[in-house]
Coordinates of C-alpha atoms and ligand atoms in Angstrom, one line a residue:
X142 CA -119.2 -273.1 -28.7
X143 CA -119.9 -269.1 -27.9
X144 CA -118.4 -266.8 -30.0
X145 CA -115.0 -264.7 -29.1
X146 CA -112.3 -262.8 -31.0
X147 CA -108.7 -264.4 -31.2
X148 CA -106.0 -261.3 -30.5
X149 CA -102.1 -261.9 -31.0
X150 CA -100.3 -258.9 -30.6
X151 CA -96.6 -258.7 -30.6
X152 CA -95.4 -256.5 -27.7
X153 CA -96.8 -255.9 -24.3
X154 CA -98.1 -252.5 -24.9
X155 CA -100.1 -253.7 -27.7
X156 CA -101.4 -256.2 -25.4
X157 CA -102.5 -253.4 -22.8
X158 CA -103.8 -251.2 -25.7
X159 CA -106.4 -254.2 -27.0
X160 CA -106.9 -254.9 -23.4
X161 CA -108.1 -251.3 -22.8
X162 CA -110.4 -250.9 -26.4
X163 CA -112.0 -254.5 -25.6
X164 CA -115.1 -255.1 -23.5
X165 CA -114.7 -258.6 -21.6
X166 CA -111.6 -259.1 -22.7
X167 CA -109.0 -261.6 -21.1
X168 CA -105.9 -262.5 -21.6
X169 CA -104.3 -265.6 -22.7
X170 CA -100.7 -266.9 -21.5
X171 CA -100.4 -270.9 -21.3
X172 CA -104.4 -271.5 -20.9
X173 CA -104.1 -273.8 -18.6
X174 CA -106.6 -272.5 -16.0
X175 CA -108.4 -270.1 -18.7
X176 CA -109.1 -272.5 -21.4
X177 CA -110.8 -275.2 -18.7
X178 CA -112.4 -272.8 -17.4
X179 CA -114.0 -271.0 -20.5
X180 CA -114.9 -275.3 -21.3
X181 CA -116.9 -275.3 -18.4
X182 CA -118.6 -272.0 -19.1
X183 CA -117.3 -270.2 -15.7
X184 CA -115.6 -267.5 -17.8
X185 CA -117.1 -266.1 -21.4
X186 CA -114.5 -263.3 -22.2
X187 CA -116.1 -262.1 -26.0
X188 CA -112.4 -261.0 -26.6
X189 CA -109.0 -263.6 -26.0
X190 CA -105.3 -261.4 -25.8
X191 CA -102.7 -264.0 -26.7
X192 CA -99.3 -262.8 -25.0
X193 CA -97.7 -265.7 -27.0
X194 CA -96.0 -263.5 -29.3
X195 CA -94.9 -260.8 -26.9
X196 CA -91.9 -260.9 -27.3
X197 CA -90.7 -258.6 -24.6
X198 CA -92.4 -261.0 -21.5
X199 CA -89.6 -263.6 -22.1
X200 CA -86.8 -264.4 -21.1
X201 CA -84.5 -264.6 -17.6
X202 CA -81.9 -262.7 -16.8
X203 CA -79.7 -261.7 -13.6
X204 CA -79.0 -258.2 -12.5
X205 CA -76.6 -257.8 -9.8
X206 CA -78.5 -259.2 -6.8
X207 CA -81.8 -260.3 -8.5
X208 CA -83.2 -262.4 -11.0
X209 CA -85.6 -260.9 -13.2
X210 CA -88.5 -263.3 -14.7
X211 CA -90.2 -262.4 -17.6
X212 CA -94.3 -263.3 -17.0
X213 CA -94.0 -265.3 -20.6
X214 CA -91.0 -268.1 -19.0
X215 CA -93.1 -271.2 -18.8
X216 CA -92.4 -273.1 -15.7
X217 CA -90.2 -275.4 -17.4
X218 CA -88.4 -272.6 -19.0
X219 CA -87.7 -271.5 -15.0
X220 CA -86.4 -274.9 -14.0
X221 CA -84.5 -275.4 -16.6
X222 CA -82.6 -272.1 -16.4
X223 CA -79.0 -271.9 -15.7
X224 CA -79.3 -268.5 -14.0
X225 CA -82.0 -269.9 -11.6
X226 CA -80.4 -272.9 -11.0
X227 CA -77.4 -271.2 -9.6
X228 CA -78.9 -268.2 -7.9
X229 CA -81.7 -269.6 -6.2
X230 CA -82.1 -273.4 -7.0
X231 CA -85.2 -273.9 -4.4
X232 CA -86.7 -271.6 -7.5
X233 CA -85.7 -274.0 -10.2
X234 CA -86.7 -277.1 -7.8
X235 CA -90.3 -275.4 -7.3
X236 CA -90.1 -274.8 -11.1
X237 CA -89.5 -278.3 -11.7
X238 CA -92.1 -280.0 -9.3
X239 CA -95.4 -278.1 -11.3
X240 CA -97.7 -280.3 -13.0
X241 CA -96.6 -282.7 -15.1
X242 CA -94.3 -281.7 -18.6
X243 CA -97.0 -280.8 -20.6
X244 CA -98.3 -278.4 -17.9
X245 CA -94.7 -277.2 -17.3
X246 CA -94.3 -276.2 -21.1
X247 CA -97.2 -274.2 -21.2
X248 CA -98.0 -272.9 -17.7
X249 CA -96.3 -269.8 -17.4
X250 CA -95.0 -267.9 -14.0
X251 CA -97.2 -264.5 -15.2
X252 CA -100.3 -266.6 -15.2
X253 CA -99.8 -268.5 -12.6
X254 CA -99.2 -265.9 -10.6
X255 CA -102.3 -263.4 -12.0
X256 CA -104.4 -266.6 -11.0
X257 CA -103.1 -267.1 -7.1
X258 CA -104.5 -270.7 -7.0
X259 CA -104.3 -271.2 -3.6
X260 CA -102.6 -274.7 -4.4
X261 CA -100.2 -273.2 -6.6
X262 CA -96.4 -273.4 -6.7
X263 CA -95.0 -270.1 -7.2
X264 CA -97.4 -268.0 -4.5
X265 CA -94.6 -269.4 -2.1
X266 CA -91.7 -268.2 -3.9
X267 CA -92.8 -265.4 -4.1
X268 CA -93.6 -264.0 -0.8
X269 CA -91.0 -266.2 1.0
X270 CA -88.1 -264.4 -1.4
X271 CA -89.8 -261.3 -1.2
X272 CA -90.7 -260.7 -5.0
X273 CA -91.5 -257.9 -6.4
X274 CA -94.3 -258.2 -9.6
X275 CA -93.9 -256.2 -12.2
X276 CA -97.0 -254.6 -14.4
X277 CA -97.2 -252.1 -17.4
X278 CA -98.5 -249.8 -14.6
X279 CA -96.7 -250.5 -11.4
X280 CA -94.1 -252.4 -9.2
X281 CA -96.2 -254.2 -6.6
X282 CA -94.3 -256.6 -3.8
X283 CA -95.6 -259.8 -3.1
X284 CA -97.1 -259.0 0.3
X285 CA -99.5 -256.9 -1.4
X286 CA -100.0 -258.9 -4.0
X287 CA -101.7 -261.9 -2.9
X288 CA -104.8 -261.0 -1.3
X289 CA -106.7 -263.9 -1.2
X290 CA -108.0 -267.3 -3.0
X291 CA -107.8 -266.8 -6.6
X292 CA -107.8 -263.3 -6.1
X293 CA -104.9 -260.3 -6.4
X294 CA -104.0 -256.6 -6.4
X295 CA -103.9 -256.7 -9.8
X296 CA -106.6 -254.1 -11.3
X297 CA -108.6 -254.3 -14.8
X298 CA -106.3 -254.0 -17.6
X299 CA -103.5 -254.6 -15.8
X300 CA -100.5 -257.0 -17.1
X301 CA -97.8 -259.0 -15.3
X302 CA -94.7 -258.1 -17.8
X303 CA -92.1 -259.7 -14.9
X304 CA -91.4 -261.1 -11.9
X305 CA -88.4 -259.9 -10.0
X306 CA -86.4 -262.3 -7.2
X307 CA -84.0 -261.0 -4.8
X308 CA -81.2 -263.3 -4.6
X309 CA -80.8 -264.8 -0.8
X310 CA -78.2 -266.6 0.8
X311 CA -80.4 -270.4 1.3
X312 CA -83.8 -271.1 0.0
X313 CA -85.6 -274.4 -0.4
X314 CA -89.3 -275.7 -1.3
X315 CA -91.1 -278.8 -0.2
X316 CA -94.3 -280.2 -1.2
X317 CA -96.9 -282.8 -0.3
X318 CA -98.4 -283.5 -3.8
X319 CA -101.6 -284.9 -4.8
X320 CA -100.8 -287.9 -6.7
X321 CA -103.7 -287.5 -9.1
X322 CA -103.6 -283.2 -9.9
X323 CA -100.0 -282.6 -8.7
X324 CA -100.8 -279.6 -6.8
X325 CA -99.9 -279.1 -2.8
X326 CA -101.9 -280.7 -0.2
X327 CA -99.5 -278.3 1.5
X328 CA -95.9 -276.7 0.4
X329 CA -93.5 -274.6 1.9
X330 CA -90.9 -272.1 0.9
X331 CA -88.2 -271.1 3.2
X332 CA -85.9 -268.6 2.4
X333 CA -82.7 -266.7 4.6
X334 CA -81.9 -263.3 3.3
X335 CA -79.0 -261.4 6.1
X336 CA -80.8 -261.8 9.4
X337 CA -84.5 -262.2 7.4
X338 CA -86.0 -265.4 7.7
X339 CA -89.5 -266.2 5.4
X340 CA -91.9 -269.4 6.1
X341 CA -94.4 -269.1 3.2
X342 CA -97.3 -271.8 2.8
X343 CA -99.3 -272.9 0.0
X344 CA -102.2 -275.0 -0.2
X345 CA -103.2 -275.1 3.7
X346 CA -104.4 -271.9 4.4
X347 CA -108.2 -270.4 4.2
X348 CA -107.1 -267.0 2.5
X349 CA -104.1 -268.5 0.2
X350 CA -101.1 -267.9 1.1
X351 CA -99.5 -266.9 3.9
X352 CA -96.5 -266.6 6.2
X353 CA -95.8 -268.9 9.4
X354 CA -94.9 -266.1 11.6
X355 CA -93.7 -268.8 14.6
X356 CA -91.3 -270.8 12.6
X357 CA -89.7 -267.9 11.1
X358 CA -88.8 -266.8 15.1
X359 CA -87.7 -270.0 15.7
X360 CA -85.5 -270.0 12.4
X361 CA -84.0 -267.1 13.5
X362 CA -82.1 -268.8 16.9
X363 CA -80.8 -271.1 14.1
X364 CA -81.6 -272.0 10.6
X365 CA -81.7 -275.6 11.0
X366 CA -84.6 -278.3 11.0
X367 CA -83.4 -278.9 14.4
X368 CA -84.9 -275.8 15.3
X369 CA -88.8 -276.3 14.2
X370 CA -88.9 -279.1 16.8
X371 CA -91.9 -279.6 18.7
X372 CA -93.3 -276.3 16.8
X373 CA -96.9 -277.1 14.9
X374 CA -99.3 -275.1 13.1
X375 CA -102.8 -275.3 14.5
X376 CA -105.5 -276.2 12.7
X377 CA -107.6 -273.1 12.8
X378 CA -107.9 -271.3 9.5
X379 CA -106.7 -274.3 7.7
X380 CA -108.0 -275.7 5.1
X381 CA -110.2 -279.2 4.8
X382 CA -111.6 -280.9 1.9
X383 CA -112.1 -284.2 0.4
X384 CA -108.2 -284.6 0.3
X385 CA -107.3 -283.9 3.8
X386 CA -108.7 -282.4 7.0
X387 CA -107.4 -279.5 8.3
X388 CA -105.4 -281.4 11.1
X389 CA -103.6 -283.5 8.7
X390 CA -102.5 -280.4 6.8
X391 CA -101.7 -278.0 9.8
X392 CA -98.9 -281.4 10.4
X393 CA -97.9 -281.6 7.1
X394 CA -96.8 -277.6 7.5
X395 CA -94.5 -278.9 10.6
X396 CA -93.3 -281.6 8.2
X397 CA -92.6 -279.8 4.6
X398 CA -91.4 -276.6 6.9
X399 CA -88.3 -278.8 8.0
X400 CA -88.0 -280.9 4.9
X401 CA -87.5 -277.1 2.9
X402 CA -85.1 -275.9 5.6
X403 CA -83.0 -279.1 5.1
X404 CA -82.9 -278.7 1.7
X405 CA -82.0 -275.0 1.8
X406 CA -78.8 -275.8 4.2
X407 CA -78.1 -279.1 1.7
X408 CA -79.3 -281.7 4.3
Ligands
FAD572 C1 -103.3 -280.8 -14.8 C2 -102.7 -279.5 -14.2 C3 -101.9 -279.6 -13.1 C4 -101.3 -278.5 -12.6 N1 -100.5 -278.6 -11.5 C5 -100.0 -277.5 -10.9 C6 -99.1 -277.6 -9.8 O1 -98.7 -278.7 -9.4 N2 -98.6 -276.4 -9.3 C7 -98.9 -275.2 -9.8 O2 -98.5 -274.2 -9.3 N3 -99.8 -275.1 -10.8 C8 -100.3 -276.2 -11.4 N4 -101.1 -276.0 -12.5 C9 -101.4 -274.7 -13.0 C10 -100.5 -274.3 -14.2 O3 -99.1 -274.5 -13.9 C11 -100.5 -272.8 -14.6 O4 -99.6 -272.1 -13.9 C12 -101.8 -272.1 -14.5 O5 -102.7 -272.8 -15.2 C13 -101.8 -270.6 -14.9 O6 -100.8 -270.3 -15.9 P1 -101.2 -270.2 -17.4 O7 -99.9 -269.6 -18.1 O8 -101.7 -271.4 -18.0 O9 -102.3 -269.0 -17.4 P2 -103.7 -268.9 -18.2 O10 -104.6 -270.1 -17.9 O11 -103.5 -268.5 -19.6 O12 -104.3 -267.6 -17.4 C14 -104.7 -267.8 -16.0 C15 -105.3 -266.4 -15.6 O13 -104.3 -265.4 -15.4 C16 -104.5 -264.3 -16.3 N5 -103.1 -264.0 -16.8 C17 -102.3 -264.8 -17.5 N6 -101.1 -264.1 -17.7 C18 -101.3 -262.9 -17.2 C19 -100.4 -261.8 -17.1 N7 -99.1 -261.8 -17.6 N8 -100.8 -260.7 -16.5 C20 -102.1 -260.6 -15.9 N9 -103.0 -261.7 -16.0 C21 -102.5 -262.8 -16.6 C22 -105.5 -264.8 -17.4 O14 -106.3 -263.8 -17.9 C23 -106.3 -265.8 -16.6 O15 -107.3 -265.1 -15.8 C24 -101.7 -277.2 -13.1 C25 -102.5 -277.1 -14.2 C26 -103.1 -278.2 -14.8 C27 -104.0 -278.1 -15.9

């Protein structure tokens, strides 16, 4: 083991100020993807900010037209909500597809998030509803905020303290899992806001997520899965591994696109 400092401070601010004072410093929220990756030596922060006891990073709440998600909620926390559930439940239905339990009691949306996996859940959400993530320095919306694999706006010392969803009239998610990790081969948020139609896609594409531009137009005739007929995704600037090539993804966008517009209209 290699030697680090253990930090727990009890507000946000305190959590920015230790940030700020510490050299290599990191912060801590479920440890999911930090711990693993401190194990295997690809991170060696000399300093670890628990937000654990922040206090002021939990909790959801609805104001008016959005719903405001402190960076604390674990994912199961999200799912589980009764003001999620009702206000967007393709949120809560992402929420609840994460992992397995134990990773949805101590992933959290903040990290999950600050980490942009570009198999992750929530990178969907957020650009399809059009979030907006909150820092202790600055509102940034989703479109600027993913900028590519693992990799965000977010600047050195900088803290996720919420994440804020516009409330839309349909949404729905779909993914195609790996059986073994749980994350997308490929998922797909759709969301209807008025007249504004978002196709966001996780896990297929070479720079993380991004938006199907084609499927949104052809949303817009008619928000049905009637509409995405004959439609596909090419394979160019898809992503291939040992999992899938980067035909069998650019199909499975066709695929989980209509599957998350049925279940937004409750098909
Ligand atoms: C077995 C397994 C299966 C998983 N399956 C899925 C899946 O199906 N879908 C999915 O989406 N995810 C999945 N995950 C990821 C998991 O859900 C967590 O979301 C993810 O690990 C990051 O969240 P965390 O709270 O654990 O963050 P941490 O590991 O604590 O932190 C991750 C990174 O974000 C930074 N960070 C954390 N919080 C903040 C903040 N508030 N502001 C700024 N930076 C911050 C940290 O410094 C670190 O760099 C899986 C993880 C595991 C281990």
């Amino acid at each position: 083991m290699y030697a680090f400092t253990y930090h727990r401070p009890g507000s946000a601010r305190q959590a920015a100020g230790l940030l700020a004072r510490k050299e290599d410093a990191k912060i801590l929220a479920g440890g999911h993807t930090l711990l693993p990756t401190m194990k295997q030596r690809l991170a060696a922060p000399t300093a670890l900010i628990d937000l654990g006891a922040c206090g002021d990073l939990k909790g959801i709440v609805r104001k008016g037209r959005v719903v405001v998600i402190g960076a604390m909620s674990t994912h199961a926390e999200v799912a589980e909500s009764a003001i999620v559930q009702e206000a967007i439940p393709g949120l809560a239905y992402l929420a609840s597809h994460i992992g397995d339990p134990h990773v949805r009691h101590r992933g959290t949306i903040g990290g999950s998030v600050a980490n942009n996996d570009p198999a992750a859940d929530y990178p969907a959400a957020c650009l399809a509803l059009g979030a907006t993530i909150v820092t202790n320095q600055r509102k940034l919306v989703a479109d600027d905020f993913f900028t590519g694999l693992y990799e965000t706006a977010l600047e050195e010392g900088e803290i996720i303290t919420k994440v804020v969803f516009p409330v839309v009239s349909r949404a729905g998610y779909a993914k195609f899992r790996n059986p073994a990790s749980r994350y997308a081969l490929v998922g797909v948020f759709v969301a209807k806001r008025g007249s504004d139609i978002r196709v966001a896609v996780i896990g297929a594409g070479e720079g993380g997520v991004f938006r199907w531009l084609e499927a949104e137009t052809a949303l817009k005739a008619r928000f049905a899965p009637k509409s995405l007929e004959g439609l596909k995704h090419p394979a160019t600037g898809i992503n291939a591994d040992m999992h899938a090539d980067a035909e069998y993804r650019a199909h499975l966008i066709g695929v989980m696109t209509k599957q998350a517009v049925a279940q937004a209209v409750g098909r």
